[in-house]
mmCIF file with all atom_site columns, C-alpha atoms in Angstrom:
data_model
loop_
_atom_site.group_PDB
_atom_site.id
_atom_site.type_symbol
_atom_site.label_atom_id
_atom_site.label_alt_id
_atom_site.label_comp_id
_atom_site.label_asym_id
_atom_site.label_entity_id
_atom_site.label_seq_id
_atom_site.pdbx_PDB_ins_code
_atom_site.Cartn_x
_atom_site.Cartn_y
_atom_site.Cartn_z
_atom_site.occupancy
_atom_site.B_iso_or_equiv
_atom_site.pdbx_formal_charge
_atom_site.auth_seq_id
_atom_site.auth_comp_id
_atom_site.auth_asym_id
_atom_site.auth_atom_id
_atom_site.pdbx_PDB_model_num
ATOM 1   C CA . MET A 1 1   ? 82.274  71.318  116.183 1.00 59.00 ? 1   MET A CA 1
ATOM 2   C CA . ALA A 1 2   ? 83.373  74.540  117.861 1.00 63.00 ? 2   ALA A CA 1
ATOM 3   C CA . VAL A 1 3   ? 83.653  77.636  115.741 1.00 56.00 ? 3   VAL A CA 1
ATOM 4   C CA . THR A 1 4   ? 86.280  80.155  116.729 1.00 63.00 ? 4   THR A CA 1
ATOM 5   C CA . ASN A 1 5   ? 86.794  83.646  115.428 1.00 58.00 ? 5   ASN A CA 1
ATOM 6   C CA . GLN A 1 6   ? 90.187  85.212  115.174 1.00 55.00 ? 6   GLN A CA 1
ATOM 7   C CA . PRO A 1 7   ? 90.418  88.664  116.690 1.00 55.00 ? 7   PRO A CA 1
ATOM 8   C CA . GLY A 1 8   ? 90.340  91.448  114.140 1.00 58.00 ? 8   GLY A CA 1
ATOM 9   C CA . LYS A 1 9   ? 93.432  93.455  113.413 1.00 70.00 ? 9   LYS A CA 1
ATOM 10  C CA . PHE A 1 10  ? 93.640  96.904  114.961 1.00 72.00 ? 10  PHE A CA 1
ATOM 11  C CA . GLU A 1 11  ? 93.067  99.799  112.593 1.00 81.00 ? 11  GLU A CA 1
ATOM 12  C CA . ALA A 1 12  ? 96.103  101.992 111.918 1.00 84.00 ? 12  ALA A CA 1
ATOM 13  C CA . SER A 1 13  ? 96.367  104.643 114.613 1.00 88.00 ? 13  SER A CA 1
ATOM 14  C CA . ASN A 1 14  ? 98.768  106.772 116.616 1.00 91.00 ? 14  ASN A CA 1
ATOM 15  C CA . PHE A 1 15  ? 99.864  106.492 120.219 1.00 92.00 ? 15  PHE A CA 1
ATOM 16  C CA . GLN A 1 16  ? 97.027  107.562 122.518 1.00 89.00 ? 16  GLN A CA 1
ATOM 17  C CA . THR A 1 17  ? 99.146  110.330 124.030 1.00 87.00 ? 17  THR A CA 1
ATOM 18  C CA . GLY A 1 18  ? 101.789 112.577 122.548 1.00 88.00 ? 18  GLY A CA 1
ATOM 19  C CA . LEU A 1 19  ? 105.501 112.122 123.034 1.00 86.00 ? 19  LEU A CA 1
ATOM 20  C CA . LEU A 1 20  ? 105.691 115.266 125.174 1.00 80.00 ? 20  LEU A CA 1
ATOM 21  C CA . ASP A 1 21  ? 102.469 114.735 127.165 1.00 78.00 ? 21  ASP A CA 1
ATOM 22  C CA . VAL A 1 22  ? 104.447 114.015 130.315 1.00 68.00 ? 22  VAL A CA 1
ATOM 23  C CA . CYS A 1 23  ? 102.219 116.204 132.488 1.00 67.00 ? 23  CYS A CA 1
ATOM 24  C CA . ASP A 1 24  ? 99.169  114.072 131.644 1.00 67.00 ? 24  ASP A CA 1
ATOM 25  C CA . ASP A 1 25  ? 100.440 111.390 134.004 1.00 63.00 ? 25  ASP A CA 1
ATOM 26  C CA . CYS A 1 26  ? 102.751 112.797 136.641 1.00 59.00 ? 26  CYS A CA 1
ATOM 27  C CA . GLY A 1 27  ? 103.118 109.387 138.323 1.00 59.00 ? 27  GLY A CA 1
ATOM 28  C CA . THR A 1 28  ? 104.622 107.827 135.213 1.00 58.00 ? 28  THR A CA 1
ATOM 29  C CA . PHE A 1 29  ? 106.761 110.880 134.521 1.00 54.00 ? 29  PHE A CA 1
ATOM 30  C CA . SER A 1 30  ? 108.107 111.034 138.070 1.00 53.00 ? 30  SER A CA 1
ATOM 31  C CA . VAL A 1 31  ? 109.160 107.389 137.770 1.00 55.00 ? 31  VAL A CA 1
ATOM 32  C CA . CYS A 1 32  ? 110.820 108.021 134.430 1.00 56.00 ? 32  CYS A CA 1
ATOM 33  C CA . ILE A 1 33  ? 112.923 110.937 135.612 1.00 54.00 ? 33  ILE A CA 1
ATOM 34  C CA . SER A 1 34  ? 113.820 109.346 138.947 1.00 50.00 ? 34  SER A CA 1
ATOM 35  C CA . LEU A 1 35  ? 111.789 111.660 141.140 1.00 44.00 ? 35  LEU A CA 1
ATOM 36  C CA . PRO A 1 36  ? 110.068 109.573 143.812 1.00 41.00 ? 36  PRO A CA 1
ATOM 37  C CA . LEU A 1 37  ? 107.229 112.073 144.251 1.00 42.00 ? 37  LEU A CA 1
ATOM 38  C CA . THR A 1 38  ? 104.210 109.799 144.183 1.00 41.00 ? 38  THR A CA 1
ATOM 39  C CA . VAL A 1 39  ? 105.866 106.426 143.846 1.00 42.00 ? 39  VAL A CA 1
ATOM 40  C CA . SER A 1 40  ? 107.359 104.331 146.599 1.00 35.00 ? 40  SER A CA 1
ATOM 41  C CA . GLY A 1 41  ? 109.331 101.114 146.921 1.00 35.00 ? 41  GLY A CA 1
ATOM 42  C CA . CYS A 1 42  ? 111.506 99.876  144.095 1.00 39.00 ? 42  CYS A CA 1
ATOM 43  C CA . TYR A 1 43  ? 110.379 102.618 141.709 1.00 47.00 ? 43  TYR A CA 1
ATOM 44  C CA . GLY A 1 44  ? 111.470 105.258 144.189 1.00 34.00 ? 44  GLY A CA 1
ATOM 45  C CA . LEU A 1 45  ? 114.982 103.826 144.412 1.00 40.00 ? 45  LEU A CA 1
ATOM 46  C CA . LEU A 1 46  ? 115.732 102.622 140.895 1.00 50.00 ? 46  LEU A CA 1
ATOM 47  C CA . CYS A 1 47  ? 113.033 104.450 138.954 1.00 70.00 ? 47  CYS A CA 1
ATOM 48  C CA . PHE A 1 48  ? 114.003 104.421 135.290 1.00 74.00 ? 48  PHE A CA 1
ATOM 49  C CA . PRO A 1 49  ? 115.318 100.826 135.098 1.00 79.00 ? 49  PRO A CA 1
ATOM 50  C CA . CYS A 1 50  ? 112.233 99.660  137.015 1.00 79.00 ? 50  CYS A CA 1
ATOM 51  C CA . MET A 1 51  ? 110.017 101.416 134.478 1.00 81.00 ? 51  MET A CA 1
ATOM 52  C CA . GLY A 1 52  ? 111.714 99.399  131.746 1.00 84.00 ? 52  GLY A CA 1
ATOM 53  C CA . CYS A 1 53  ? 111.143 96.182  133.681 1.00 85.00 ? 53  CYS A CA 1
ATOM 54  C CA . SER A 1 54  ? 107.498 97.119  134.194 1.00 87.00 ? 54  SER A CA 1
ATOM 55  C CA . ILE A 1 55  ? 107.022 97.668  130.455 1.00 89.00 ? 55  ILE A CA 1
ATOM 56  C CA . ALA A 1 56  ? 108.786 94.392  129.646 1.00 90.00 ? 56  ALA A CA 1
ATOM 57  C CA . ARG A 1 57  ? 106.645 92.539  132.183 1.00 90.00 ? 57  ARG A CA 1
ATOM 58  C CA . ASP A 1 58  ? 103.488 94.043  130.692 1.00 91.00 ? 58  ASP A CA 1
ATOM 59  C CA . MET A 1 59  ? 104.558 92.746  127.289 1.00 92.00 ? 59  MET A CA 1
ATOM 60  C CA . ASN A 1 60  ? 105.775 89.335  128.544 1.00 92.00 ? 60  ASN A CA 1
ATOM 61  C CA . GLU A 1 61  ? 109.356 90.079  127.515 1.00 90.00 ? 61  GLU A CA 1
ATOM 62  C CA . CYS A 1 62  ? 112.761 89.916  129.186 1.00 88.00 ? 62  CYS A CA 1
ATOM 63  C CA . CYS A 1 63  ? 113.330 92.670  131.739 1.00 84.00 ? 63  CYS A CA 1
ATOM 64  C CA . LEU A 1 64  ? 116.415 93.866  129.866 1.00 80.00 ? 64  LEU A CA 1
ATOM 65  C CA . CYS A 1 65  ? 114.305 94.714  126.798 1.00 82.00 ? 65  CYS A CA 1
ATOM 66  C CA . GLY A 1 66  ? 111.971 97.293  128.350 1.00 79.00 ? 66  GLY A CA 1
ATOM 67  C CA . LEU A 1 67  ? 114.043 100.375 127.611 1.00 84.00 ? 67  LEU A CA 1
ATOM 68  C CA . THR A 1 68  ? 114.893 99.538  124.002 1.00 88.00 ? 68  THR A CA 1
ATOM 69  C CA . PRO A 1 69  ? 113.548 101.061 120.783 1.00 91.00 ? 69  PRO A CA 1
ATOM 70  C CA . THR A 1 70  ? 112.755 97.555  119.558 1.00 90.00 ? 70  THR A CA 1
ATOM 71  C CA . MET A 1 71  ? 110.246 97.124  122.411 1.00 92.00 ? 71  MET A CA 1
ATOM 72  C CA . ARG A 1 72  ? 108.471 100.228 121.140 1.00 93.00 ? 72  ARG A CA 1
ATOM 73  C CA . SER A 1 73  ? 108.571 98.782  117.624 1.00 93.00 ? 73  SER A CA 1
ATOM 74  C CA . VAL A 1 74  ? 107.095 95.455  118.783 1.00 93.00 ? 74  VAL A CA 1
ATOM 75  C CA . TYR A 1 75  ? 104.322 97.336  120.594 1.00 94.00 ? 75  TYR A CA 1
ATOM 76  C CA . ARG A 1 76  ? 103.606 99.526  117.541 1.00 94.00 ? 76  ARG A CA 1
ATOM 77  C CA . THR A 1 77  ? 103.374 96.451  115.333 1.00 94.00 ? 77  THR A CA 1
ATOM 78  C CA . LYS A 1 78  ? 101.065 94.618  117.748 1.00 93.00 ? 78  LYS A CA 1
ATOM 79  C CA . TYR A 1 79  ? 98.606  97.533  117.935 1.00 94.00 ? 79  TYR A CA 1
ATOM 80  C CA . ASN A 1 80  ? 99.134  98.774  114.362 1.00 94.00 ? 80  ASN A CA 1
ATOM 81  C CA . ILE A 1 81  ? 100.467 102.141 115.492 1.00 95.00 ? 81  ILE A CA 1
ATOM 82  C CA . LYS A 1 82  ? 101.954 104.238 112.708 1.00 94.00 ? 82  LYS A CA 1
ATOM 83  C CA . GLY A 1 83  ? 105.721 104.639 112.594 1.00 94.00 ? 83  GLY A CA 1
ATOM 84  C CA . SER A 1 84  ? 108.941 102.839 111.732 1.00 94.00 ? 84  SER A CA 1
ATOM 85  C CA . LEU A 1 85  ? 111.956 101.354 113.454 1.00 93.00 ? 85  LEU A CA 1
ATOM 86  C CA . CYS A 1 86  ? 114.075 104.244 112.129 1.00 94.00 ? 86  CYS A CA 1
ATOM 87  C CA . ARG A 1 87  ? 111.696 106.740 113.710 1.00 94.00 ? 87  ARG A CA 1
ATOM 88  C CA . ASP A 1 88  ? 111.710 104.782 116.984 1.00 94.00 ? 88  ASP A CA 1
ATOM 89  C CA . LEU A 1 89  ? 115.518 104.854 117.016 1.00 94.00 ? 89  LEU A CA 1
ATOM 90  C CA . LEU A 1 90  ? 115.537 108.596 116.379 1.00 95.00 ? 90  LEU A CA 1
ATOM 91  C CA . ILE A 1 91  ? 112.964 109.250 119.104 1.00 93.00 ? 91  ILE A CA 1
ATOM 92  C CA . TYR A 1 92  ? 114.969 107.206 121.608 1.00 92.00 ? 92  TYR A CA 1
ATOM 93  C CA . GLN A 1 93  ? 118.142 109.029 120.584 1.00 93.00 ? 93  GLN A CA 1
ATOM 94  C CA . CYS A 1 94  ? 116.518 112.446 121.130 1.00 91.00 ? 94  CYS A CA 1
ATOM 95  C CA . CYS A 1 95  ? 114.462 111.775 124.252 1.00 85.00 ? 95  CYS A CA 1
ATOM 96  C CA . MET A 1 96  ? 114.512 108.281 125.670 1.00 85.00 ? 96  MET A CA 1
ATOM 97  C CA . VAL A 1 97  ? 112.658 109.350 128.821 1.00 81.00 ? 97  VAL A CA 1
ATOM 98  C CA . CYS A 1 98  ? 109.761 110.801 126.796 1.00 83.00 ? 98  CYS A CA 1
ATOM 99  C CA . ALA A 1 99  ? 109.587 107.677 124.603 1.00 87.00 ? 99  ALA A CA 1
ATOM 100 C CA . VAL A 1 100 ? 109.509 105.292 127.564 1.00 85.00 ? 100 VAL A CA 1
ATOM 101 C CA . CYS A 1 101 ? 106.888 107.382 129.381 1.00 84.00 ? 101 CYS A CA 1
ATOM 102 C CA . GLN A 1 102 ? 104.731 107.518 126.243 1.00 88.00 ? 102 GLN A CA 1
ATOM 103 C CA . LEU A 1 103 ? 104.913 103.746 125.839 1.00 91.00 ? 103 LEU A CA 1
ATOM 104 C CA . LYS A 1 104 ? 104.000 103.147 129.506 1.00 87.00 ? 104 LYS A CA 1
ATOM 105 C CA . ARG A 1 105 ? 101.073 105.610 129.308 1.00 87.00 ? 105 ARG A CA 1
ATOM 106 C CA . ASP A 1 106 ? 99.775  103.868 126.198 1.00 92.00 ? 106 ASP A CA 1
ATOM 107 C CA . ILE A 1 107 ? 100.028 100.437 127.829 1.00 92.00 ? 107 ILE A CA 1
ATOM 108 C CA . ASP A 1 108 ? 98.179  101.713 130.909 1.00 88.00 ? 108 ASP A CA 1
ATOM 109 C CA . ARG A 1 109 ? 95.420  103.294 128.807 1.00 90.00 ? 109 ARG A CA 1
ATOM 110 C CA . ARG A 1 110 ? 94.939  100.132 126.756 1.00 92.00 ? 110 ARG A CA 1
ATOM 111 C CA . LYS A 1 111 ? 94.696  98.144  129.998 1.00 91.00 ? 111 LYS A CA 1
ATOM 112 C CA . GLU A 1 112 ? 91.976  100.523 131.223 1.00 91.00 ? 112 GLU A CA 1
ATOM 113 C CA . GLN A 1 113 ? 90.127  100.115 127.912 1.00 91.00 ? 113 GLN A CA 1
ATOM 114 C CA . GLY A 1 114 ? 90.427  96.325  128.101 1.00 90.00 ? 114 GLY A CA 1
ATOM 115 C CA . ILE A 1 115 ? 92.336  96.055  124.813 1.00 86.00 ? 115 ILE A CA 1
ATOM 116 C CA . PHE A 1 116 ? 95.771  95.162  126.124 1.00 78.00 ? 116 PHE A CA 1
#
């Protein structure tokens, strides 16, 4: 008989980068604000919507969901990141670009760490 272990739940944490840490990853930021500085192809032409599709693809969701506060909420829940849907809505209302960039940076870092 095979014994399987369920993966442990992530400990409560914060996002790995701050909401305003846009200069930590200029590639992601340039995509988010539609400046094709270091990015070519589709990102260079349609930047922000493509960033949303990239996030949705990373999370195996519909492309139309990538730029929504609920995507951030789903991600927070999956990785036990502190916050609430109300806070996510407020953050998106105040600075959607910063919120999307933060989410993409966090996804990329978790991929590098092998925990995505």
